[in-house]
Short mmCIF file of C-alpha atoms in Angstrom, two decimals:
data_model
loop_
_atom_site.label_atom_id
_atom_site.label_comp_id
_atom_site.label_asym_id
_atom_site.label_seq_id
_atom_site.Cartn_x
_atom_site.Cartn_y
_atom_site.Cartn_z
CA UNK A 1 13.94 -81.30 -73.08
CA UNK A 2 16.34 -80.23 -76.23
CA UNK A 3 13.46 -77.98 -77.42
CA UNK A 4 13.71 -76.44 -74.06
CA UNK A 5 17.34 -75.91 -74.10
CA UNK A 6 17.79 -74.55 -77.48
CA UNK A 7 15.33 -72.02 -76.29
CA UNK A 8 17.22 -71.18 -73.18
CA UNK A 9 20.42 -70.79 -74.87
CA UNK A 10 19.08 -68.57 -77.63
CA UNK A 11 18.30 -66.08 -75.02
CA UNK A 12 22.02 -66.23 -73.52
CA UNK A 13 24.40 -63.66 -75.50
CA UNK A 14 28.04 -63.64 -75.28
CA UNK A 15 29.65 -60.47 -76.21
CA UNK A 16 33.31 -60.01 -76.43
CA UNK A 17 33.53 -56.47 -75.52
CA UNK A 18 31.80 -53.62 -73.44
CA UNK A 19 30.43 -51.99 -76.41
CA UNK A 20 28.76 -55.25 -77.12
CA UNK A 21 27.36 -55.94 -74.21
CA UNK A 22 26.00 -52.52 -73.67
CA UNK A 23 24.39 -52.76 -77.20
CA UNK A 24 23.15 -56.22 -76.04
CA UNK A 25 21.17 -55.00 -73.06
CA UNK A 26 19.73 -51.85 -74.84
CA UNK A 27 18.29 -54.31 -77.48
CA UNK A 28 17.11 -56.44 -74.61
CA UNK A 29 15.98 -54.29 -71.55
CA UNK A 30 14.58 -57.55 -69.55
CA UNK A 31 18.10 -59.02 -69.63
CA UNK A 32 20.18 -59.36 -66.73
CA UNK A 33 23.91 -59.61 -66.89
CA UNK A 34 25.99 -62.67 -65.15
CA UNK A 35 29.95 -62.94 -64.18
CA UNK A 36 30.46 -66.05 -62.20
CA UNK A 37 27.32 -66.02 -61.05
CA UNK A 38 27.33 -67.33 -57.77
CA UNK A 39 24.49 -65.23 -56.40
CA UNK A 40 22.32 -65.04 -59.73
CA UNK A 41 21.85 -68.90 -59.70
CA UNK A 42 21.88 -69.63 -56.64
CA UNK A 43 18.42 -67.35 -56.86
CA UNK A 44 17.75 -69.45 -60.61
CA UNK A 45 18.05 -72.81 -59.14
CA UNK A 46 15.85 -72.03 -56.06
CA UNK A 47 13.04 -70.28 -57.67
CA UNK A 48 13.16 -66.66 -57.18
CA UNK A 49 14.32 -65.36 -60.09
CA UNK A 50 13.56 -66.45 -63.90
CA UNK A 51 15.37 -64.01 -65.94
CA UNK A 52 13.94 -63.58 -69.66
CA UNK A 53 17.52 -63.35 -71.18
CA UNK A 54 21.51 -63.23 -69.87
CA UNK A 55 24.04 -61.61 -71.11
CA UNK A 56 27.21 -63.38 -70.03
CA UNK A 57 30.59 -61.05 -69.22
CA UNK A 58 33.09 -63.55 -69.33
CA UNK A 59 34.83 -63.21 -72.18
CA UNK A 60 35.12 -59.45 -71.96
CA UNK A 61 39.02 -59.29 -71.32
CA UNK A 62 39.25 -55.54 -70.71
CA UNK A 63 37.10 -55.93 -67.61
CA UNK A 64 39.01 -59.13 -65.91
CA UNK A 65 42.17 -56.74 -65.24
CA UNK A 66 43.57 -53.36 -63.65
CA UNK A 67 45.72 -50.68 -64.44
CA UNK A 68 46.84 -47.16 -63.21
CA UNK A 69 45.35 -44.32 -63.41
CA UNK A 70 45.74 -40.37 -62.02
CA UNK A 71 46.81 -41.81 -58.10
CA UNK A 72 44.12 -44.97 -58.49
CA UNK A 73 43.86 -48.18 -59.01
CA UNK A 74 41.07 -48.98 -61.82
CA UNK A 75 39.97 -52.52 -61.19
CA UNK A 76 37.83 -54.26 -63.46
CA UNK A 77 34.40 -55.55 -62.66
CA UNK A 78 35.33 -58.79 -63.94
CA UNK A 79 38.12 -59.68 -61.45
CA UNK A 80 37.07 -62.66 -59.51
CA UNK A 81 37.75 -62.92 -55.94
CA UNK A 82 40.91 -65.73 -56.50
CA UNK A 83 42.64 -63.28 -58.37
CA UNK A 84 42.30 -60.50 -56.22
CA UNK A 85 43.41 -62.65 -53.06
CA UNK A 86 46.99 -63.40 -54.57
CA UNK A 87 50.16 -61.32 -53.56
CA UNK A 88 50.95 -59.18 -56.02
CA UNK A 89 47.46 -57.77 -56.06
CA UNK A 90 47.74 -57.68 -51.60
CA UNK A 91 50.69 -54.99 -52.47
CA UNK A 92 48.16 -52.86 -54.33
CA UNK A 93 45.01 -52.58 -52.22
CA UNK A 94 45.42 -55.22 -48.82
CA UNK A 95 42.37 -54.93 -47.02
CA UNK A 96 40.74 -55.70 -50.75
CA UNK A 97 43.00 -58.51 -50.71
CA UNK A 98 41.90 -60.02 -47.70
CA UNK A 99 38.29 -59.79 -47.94
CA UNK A 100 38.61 -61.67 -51.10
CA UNK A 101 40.36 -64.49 -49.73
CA UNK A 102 37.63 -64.49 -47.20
CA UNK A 103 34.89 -64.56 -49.60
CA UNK A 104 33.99 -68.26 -49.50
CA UNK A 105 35.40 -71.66 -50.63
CA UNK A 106 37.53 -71.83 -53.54
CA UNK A 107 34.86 -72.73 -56.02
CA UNK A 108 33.69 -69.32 -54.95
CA UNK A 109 36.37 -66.95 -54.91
CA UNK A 110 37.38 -68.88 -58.66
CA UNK A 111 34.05 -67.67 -59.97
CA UNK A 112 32.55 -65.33 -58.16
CA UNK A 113 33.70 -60.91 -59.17
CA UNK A 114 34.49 -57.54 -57.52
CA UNK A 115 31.21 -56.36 -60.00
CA UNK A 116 28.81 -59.16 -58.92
CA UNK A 117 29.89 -58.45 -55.27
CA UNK A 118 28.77 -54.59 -55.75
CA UNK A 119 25.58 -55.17 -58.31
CA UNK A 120 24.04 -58.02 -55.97
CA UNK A 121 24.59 -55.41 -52.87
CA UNK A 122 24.01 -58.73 -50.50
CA UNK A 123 24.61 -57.37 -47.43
CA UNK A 124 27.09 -59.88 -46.25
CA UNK A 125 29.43 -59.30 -49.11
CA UNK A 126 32.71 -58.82 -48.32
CA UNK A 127 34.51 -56.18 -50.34
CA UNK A 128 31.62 -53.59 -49.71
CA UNK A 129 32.38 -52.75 -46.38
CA UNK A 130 36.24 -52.51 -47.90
CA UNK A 131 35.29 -50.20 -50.72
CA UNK A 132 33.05 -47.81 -48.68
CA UNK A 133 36.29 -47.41 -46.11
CA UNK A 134 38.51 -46.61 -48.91
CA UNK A 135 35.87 -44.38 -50.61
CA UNK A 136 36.00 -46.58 -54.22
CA UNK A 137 33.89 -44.94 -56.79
CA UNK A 138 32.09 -47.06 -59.93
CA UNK A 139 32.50 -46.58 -63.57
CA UNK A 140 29.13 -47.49 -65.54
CA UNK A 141 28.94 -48.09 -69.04
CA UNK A 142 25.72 -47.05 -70.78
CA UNK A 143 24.05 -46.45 -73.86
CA UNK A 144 24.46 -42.69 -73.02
CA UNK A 145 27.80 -43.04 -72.55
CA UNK A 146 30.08 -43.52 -68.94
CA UNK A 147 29.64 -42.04 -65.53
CA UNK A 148 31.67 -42.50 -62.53
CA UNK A 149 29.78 -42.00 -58.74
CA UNK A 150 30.88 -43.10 -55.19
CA UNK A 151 30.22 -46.55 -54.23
CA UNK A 152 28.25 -46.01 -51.98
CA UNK A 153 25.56 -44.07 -53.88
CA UNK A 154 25.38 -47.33 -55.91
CA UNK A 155 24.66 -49.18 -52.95
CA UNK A 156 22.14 -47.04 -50.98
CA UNK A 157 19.90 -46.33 -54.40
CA UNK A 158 21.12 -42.97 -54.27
CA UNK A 159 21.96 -43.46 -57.84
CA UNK A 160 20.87 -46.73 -59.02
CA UNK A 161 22.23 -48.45 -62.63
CA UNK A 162 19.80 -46.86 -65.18
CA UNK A 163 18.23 -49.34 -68.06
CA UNK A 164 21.12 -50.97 -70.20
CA UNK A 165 23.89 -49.91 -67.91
CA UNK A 166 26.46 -52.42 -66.90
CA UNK A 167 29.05 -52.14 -63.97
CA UNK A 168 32.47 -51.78 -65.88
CA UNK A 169 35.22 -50.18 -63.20
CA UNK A 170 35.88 -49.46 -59.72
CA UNK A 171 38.51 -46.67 -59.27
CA UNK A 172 39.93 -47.41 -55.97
CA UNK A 173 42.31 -44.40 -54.52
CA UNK A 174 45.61 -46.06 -54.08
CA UNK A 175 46.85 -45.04 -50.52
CA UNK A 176 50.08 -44.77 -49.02
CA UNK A 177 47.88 -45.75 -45.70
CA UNK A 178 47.53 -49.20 -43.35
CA UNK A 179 44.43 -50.66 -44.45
CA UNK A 180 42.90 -53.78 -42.33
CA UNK A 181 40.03 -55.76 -42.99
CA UNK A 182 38.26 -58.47 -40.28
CA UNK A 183 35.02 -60.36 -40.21
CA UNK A 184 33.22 -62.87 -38.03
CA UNK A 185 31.21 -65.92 -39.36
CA UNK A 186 29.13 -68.02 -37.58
CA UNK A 187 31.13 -71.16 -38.53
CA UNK A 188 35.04 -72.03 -38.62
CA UNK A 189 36.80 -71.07 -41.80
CA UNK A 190 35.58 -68.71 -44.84
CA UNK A 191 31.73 -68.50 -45.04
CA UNK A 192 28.80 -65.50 -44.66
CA UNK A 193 29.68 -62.60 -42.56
CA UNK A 194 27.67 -62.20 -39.07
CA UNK A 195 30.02 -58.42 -38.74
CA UNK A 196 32.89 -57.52 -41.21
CA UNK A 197 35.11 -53.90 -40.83
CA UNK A 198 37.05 -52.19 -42.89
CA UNK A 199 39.53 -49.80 -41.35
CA UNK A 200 41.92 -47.29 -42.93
CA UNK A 201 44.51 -45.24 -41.17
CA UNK A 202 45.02 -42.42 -43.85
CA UNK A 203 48.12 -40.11 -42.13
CA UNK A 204 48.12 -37.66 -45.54
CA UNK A 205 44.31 -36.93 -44.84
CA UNK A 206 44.78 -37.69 -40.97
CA UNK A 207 41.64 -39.45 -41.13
CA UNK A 208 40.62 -42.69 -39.41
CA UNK A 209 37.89 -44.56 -41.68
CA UNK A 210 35.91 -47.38 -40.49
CA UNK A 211 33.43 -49.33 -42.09
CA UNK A 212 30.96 -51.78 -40.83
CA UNK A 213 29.51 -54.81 -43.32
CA UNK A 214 26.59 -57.55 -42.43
CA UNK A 215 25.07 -55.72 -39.58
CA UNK A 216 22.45 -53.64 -42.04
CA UNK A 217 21.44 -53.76 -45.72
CA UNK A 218 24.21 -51.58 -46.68
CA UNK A 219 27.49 -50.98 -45.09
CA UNK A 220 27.65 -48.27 -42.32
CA UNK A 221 30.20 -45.34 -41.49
CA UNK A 222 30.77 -44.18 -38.04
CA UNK A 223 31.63 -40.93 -38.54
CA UNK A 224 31.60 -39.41 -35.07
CA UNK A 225 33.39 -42.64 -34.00
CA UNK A 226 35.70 -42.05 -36.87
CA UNK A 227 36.75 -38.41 -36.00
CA UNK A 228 36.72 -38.70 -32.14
CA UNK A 229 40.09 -41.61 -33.03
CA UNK A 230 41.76 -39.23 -35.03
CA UNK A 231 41.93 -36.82 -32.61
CA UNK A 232 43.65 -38.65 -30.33
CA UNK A 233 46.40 -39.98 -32.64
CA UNK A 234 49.53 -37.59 -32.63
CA UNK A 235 49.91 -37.72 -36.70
CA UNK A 236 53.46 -36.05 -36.26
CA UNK A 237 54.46 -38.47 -34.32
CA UNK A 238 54.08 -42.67 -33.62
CA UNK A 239 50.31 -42.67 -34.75
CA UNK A 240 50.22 -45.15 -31.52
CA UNK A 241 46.89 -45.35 -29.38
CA UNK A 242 47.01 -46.84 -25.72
CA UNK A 243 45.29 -49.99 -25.62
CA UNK A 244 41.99 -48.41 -23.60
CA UNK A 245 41.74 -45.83 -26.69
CA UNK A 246 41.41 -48.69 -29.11
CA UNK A 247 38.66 -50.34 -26.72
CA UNK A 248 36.69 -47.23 -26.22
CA UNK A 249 36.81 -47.25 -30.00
CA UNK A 250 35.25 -50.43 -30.77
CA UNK A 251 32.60 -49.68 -28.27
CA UNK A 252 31.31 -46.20 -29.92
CA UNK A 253 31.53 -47.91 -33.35
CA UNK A 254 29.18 -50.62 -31.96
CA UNK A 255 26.85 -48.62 -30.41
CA UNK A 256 26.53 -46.09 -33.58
CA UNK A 257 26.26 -48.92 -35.66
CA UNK A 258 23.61 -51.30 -33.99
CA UNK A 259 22.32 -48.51 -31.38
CA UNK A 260 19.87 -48.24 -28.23
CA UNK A 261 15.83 -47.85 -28.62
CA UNK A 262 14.99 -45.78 -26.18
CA UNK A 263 12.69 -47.54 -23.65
CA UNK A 264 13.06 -51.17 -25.26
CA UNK A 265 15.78 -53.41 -23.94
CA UNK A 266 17.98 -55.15 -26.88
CA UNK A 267 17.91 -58.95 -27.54
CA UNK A 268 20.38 -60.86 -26.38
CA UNK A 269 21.24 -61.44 -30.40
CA UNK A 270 21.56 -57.47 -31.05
CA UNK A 271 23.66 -57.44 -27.40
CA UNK A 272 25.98 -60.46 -29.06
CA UNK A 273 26.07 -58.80 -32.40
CA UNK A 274 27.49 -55.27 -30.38
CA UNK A 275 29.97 -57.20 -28.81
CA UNK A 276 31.46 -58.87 -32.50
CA UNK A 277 31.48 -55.35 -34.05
CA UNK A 278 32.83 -53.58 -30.77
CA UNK A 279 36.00 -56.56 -30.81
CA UNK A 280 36.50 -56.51 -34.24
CA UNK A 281 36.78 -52.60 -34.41
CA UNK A 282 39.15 -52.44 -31.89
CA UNK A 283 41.12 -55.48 -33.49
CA UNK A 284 40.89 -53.47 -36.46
CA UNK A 285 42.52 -50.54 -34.99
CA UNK A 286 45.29 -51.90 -33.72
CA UNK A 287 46.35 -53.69 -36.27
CA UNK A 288 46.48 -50.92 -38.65
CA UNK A 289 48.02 -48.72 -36.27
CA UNK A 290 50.42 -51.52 -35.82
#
């Protein structure tokens, strides 16, 4: 057994900076990075995943903040869920706020990080669905240097992390704009998603943007659902919606998100599933508009 475990811990590193860590995974291409780590062992302990080497983040300070920059907020990849959910952080970014508080148990949210959330891409987690509304884009460090691309091009394998990249940043656009963010579990208090959405009313862009988490691998956009809203809002005036609106809403965002097959009745499951993103859309609405 202590044979064993001095081999396992000469395959952990622990850099102290990004340049480190980079350099660390370019000399070892079969490592895989770890935050918290609270979905990488959870796959460790049950089997499906025996990673040759890890390269542990944690004590890379310059990643476990945020600061200002050009109209944004860059976040670092490093900031666990607990520290995201606390007040002064709620001023900066809310519906961020929120779906970190809803992330899980505290043992969870303590650990587990914005960049863990976005490189394990589970489809339940909760700040995706946030960070595709707001249109967040990712800063990678590489051995080739940095480059920035849209979230969601991350998530779809539009642009997957190349070999020895690590997720440093997400530059969040820091709106002047109600922001709302709701989710249904299947059991009282935080746990997994069943539906999450995102909503942002954005009055300098008069834009509406929604985004739907848990339902599909990635989190989905409405778009025609998304422009038919802001048409009907008078921009120069209340921004208010009559209640009907705000239903008719949630029902085109739940049928563009989990939609009909043409001859082929849905389960009563997908039927169910409509219904949670239909209710929580138009929850989400009205709230923001609120």
């Amino acid at each position: 057994m202590s044979t064993y475990a001095r081999q396992e811990a000469a395959n952990v590193t622990l850099p102290s900076s990004l340049d480190e860590a980079v350099a660390a995974l370019a000399d070892m291409p079969s490592a895989v990075p770890v935050a918290g780590g609270t979905d990488l062992m959870a796959s460790v302990n049950s089997g499906l995943l025996r990673p040759a080497a890890l390269v542990g983040l944690g004590r890379i300070s310059e990643i476990r903040g945020w600061q200002y920059a050009d109209g944004a907020a860059l976040l670092g990849a490093g900031l666990t869920h607990a520290r995201m959910g606390r007040p002064d952080f709620a001023a900066l970014i809310p519906a961020l706020a929120a779906a970190a508080r809803s992330a899980g148990p505290p043992q969870i949210r303590n650990a587990g990080t914005l960049g863990g959330n976005i490189a394990t891409a589970a489809p339940t987690g909760d700040a995706l669905p946030v960070l595709a509304a707001l249109e967040a884009s990712v800063i990678l460090a590489g051995p080739e240097g940095d480059r920035e691309l849209p979230v969601s091009h991350l998530l779809t394998g539009m642009d997957p992390l190349r070999p020895g990249e690590l997720l440093a940043f997400v530059r969040i656009p820091l709106l002047h704009a109600p922001q709302t963010f709701l989710k249904a579990t299947g059991r009282t208090g935080p746990g997994r998603a069943v539906a999450s959405v995102a909503l942002v009313v954005d009055p300098a862009r008069r834009q509406v943007r929604c985004s739907v988490g848990a339902v599909a691998p990635v989190p989905l956009r409405p778009l025609e659902a998304e422009q038919w809203v802001a048409g009907l809002i008078d921009w120069d005036g209340e921004r208010t919606l009559a209640p009907e609106a705000c239903t008719a809403f949630g029902e085109y965002v739940a049928a563009a998100c989990i939609p009909d097959q043409p001859g082929v009745e849905l389960p009563p499951a997908a039927v169910q599933l409509r219904r949670t993103v239909a209710a929580l859309s138009r929850r989400a609405l009205g709230r923001a508009l609120a």
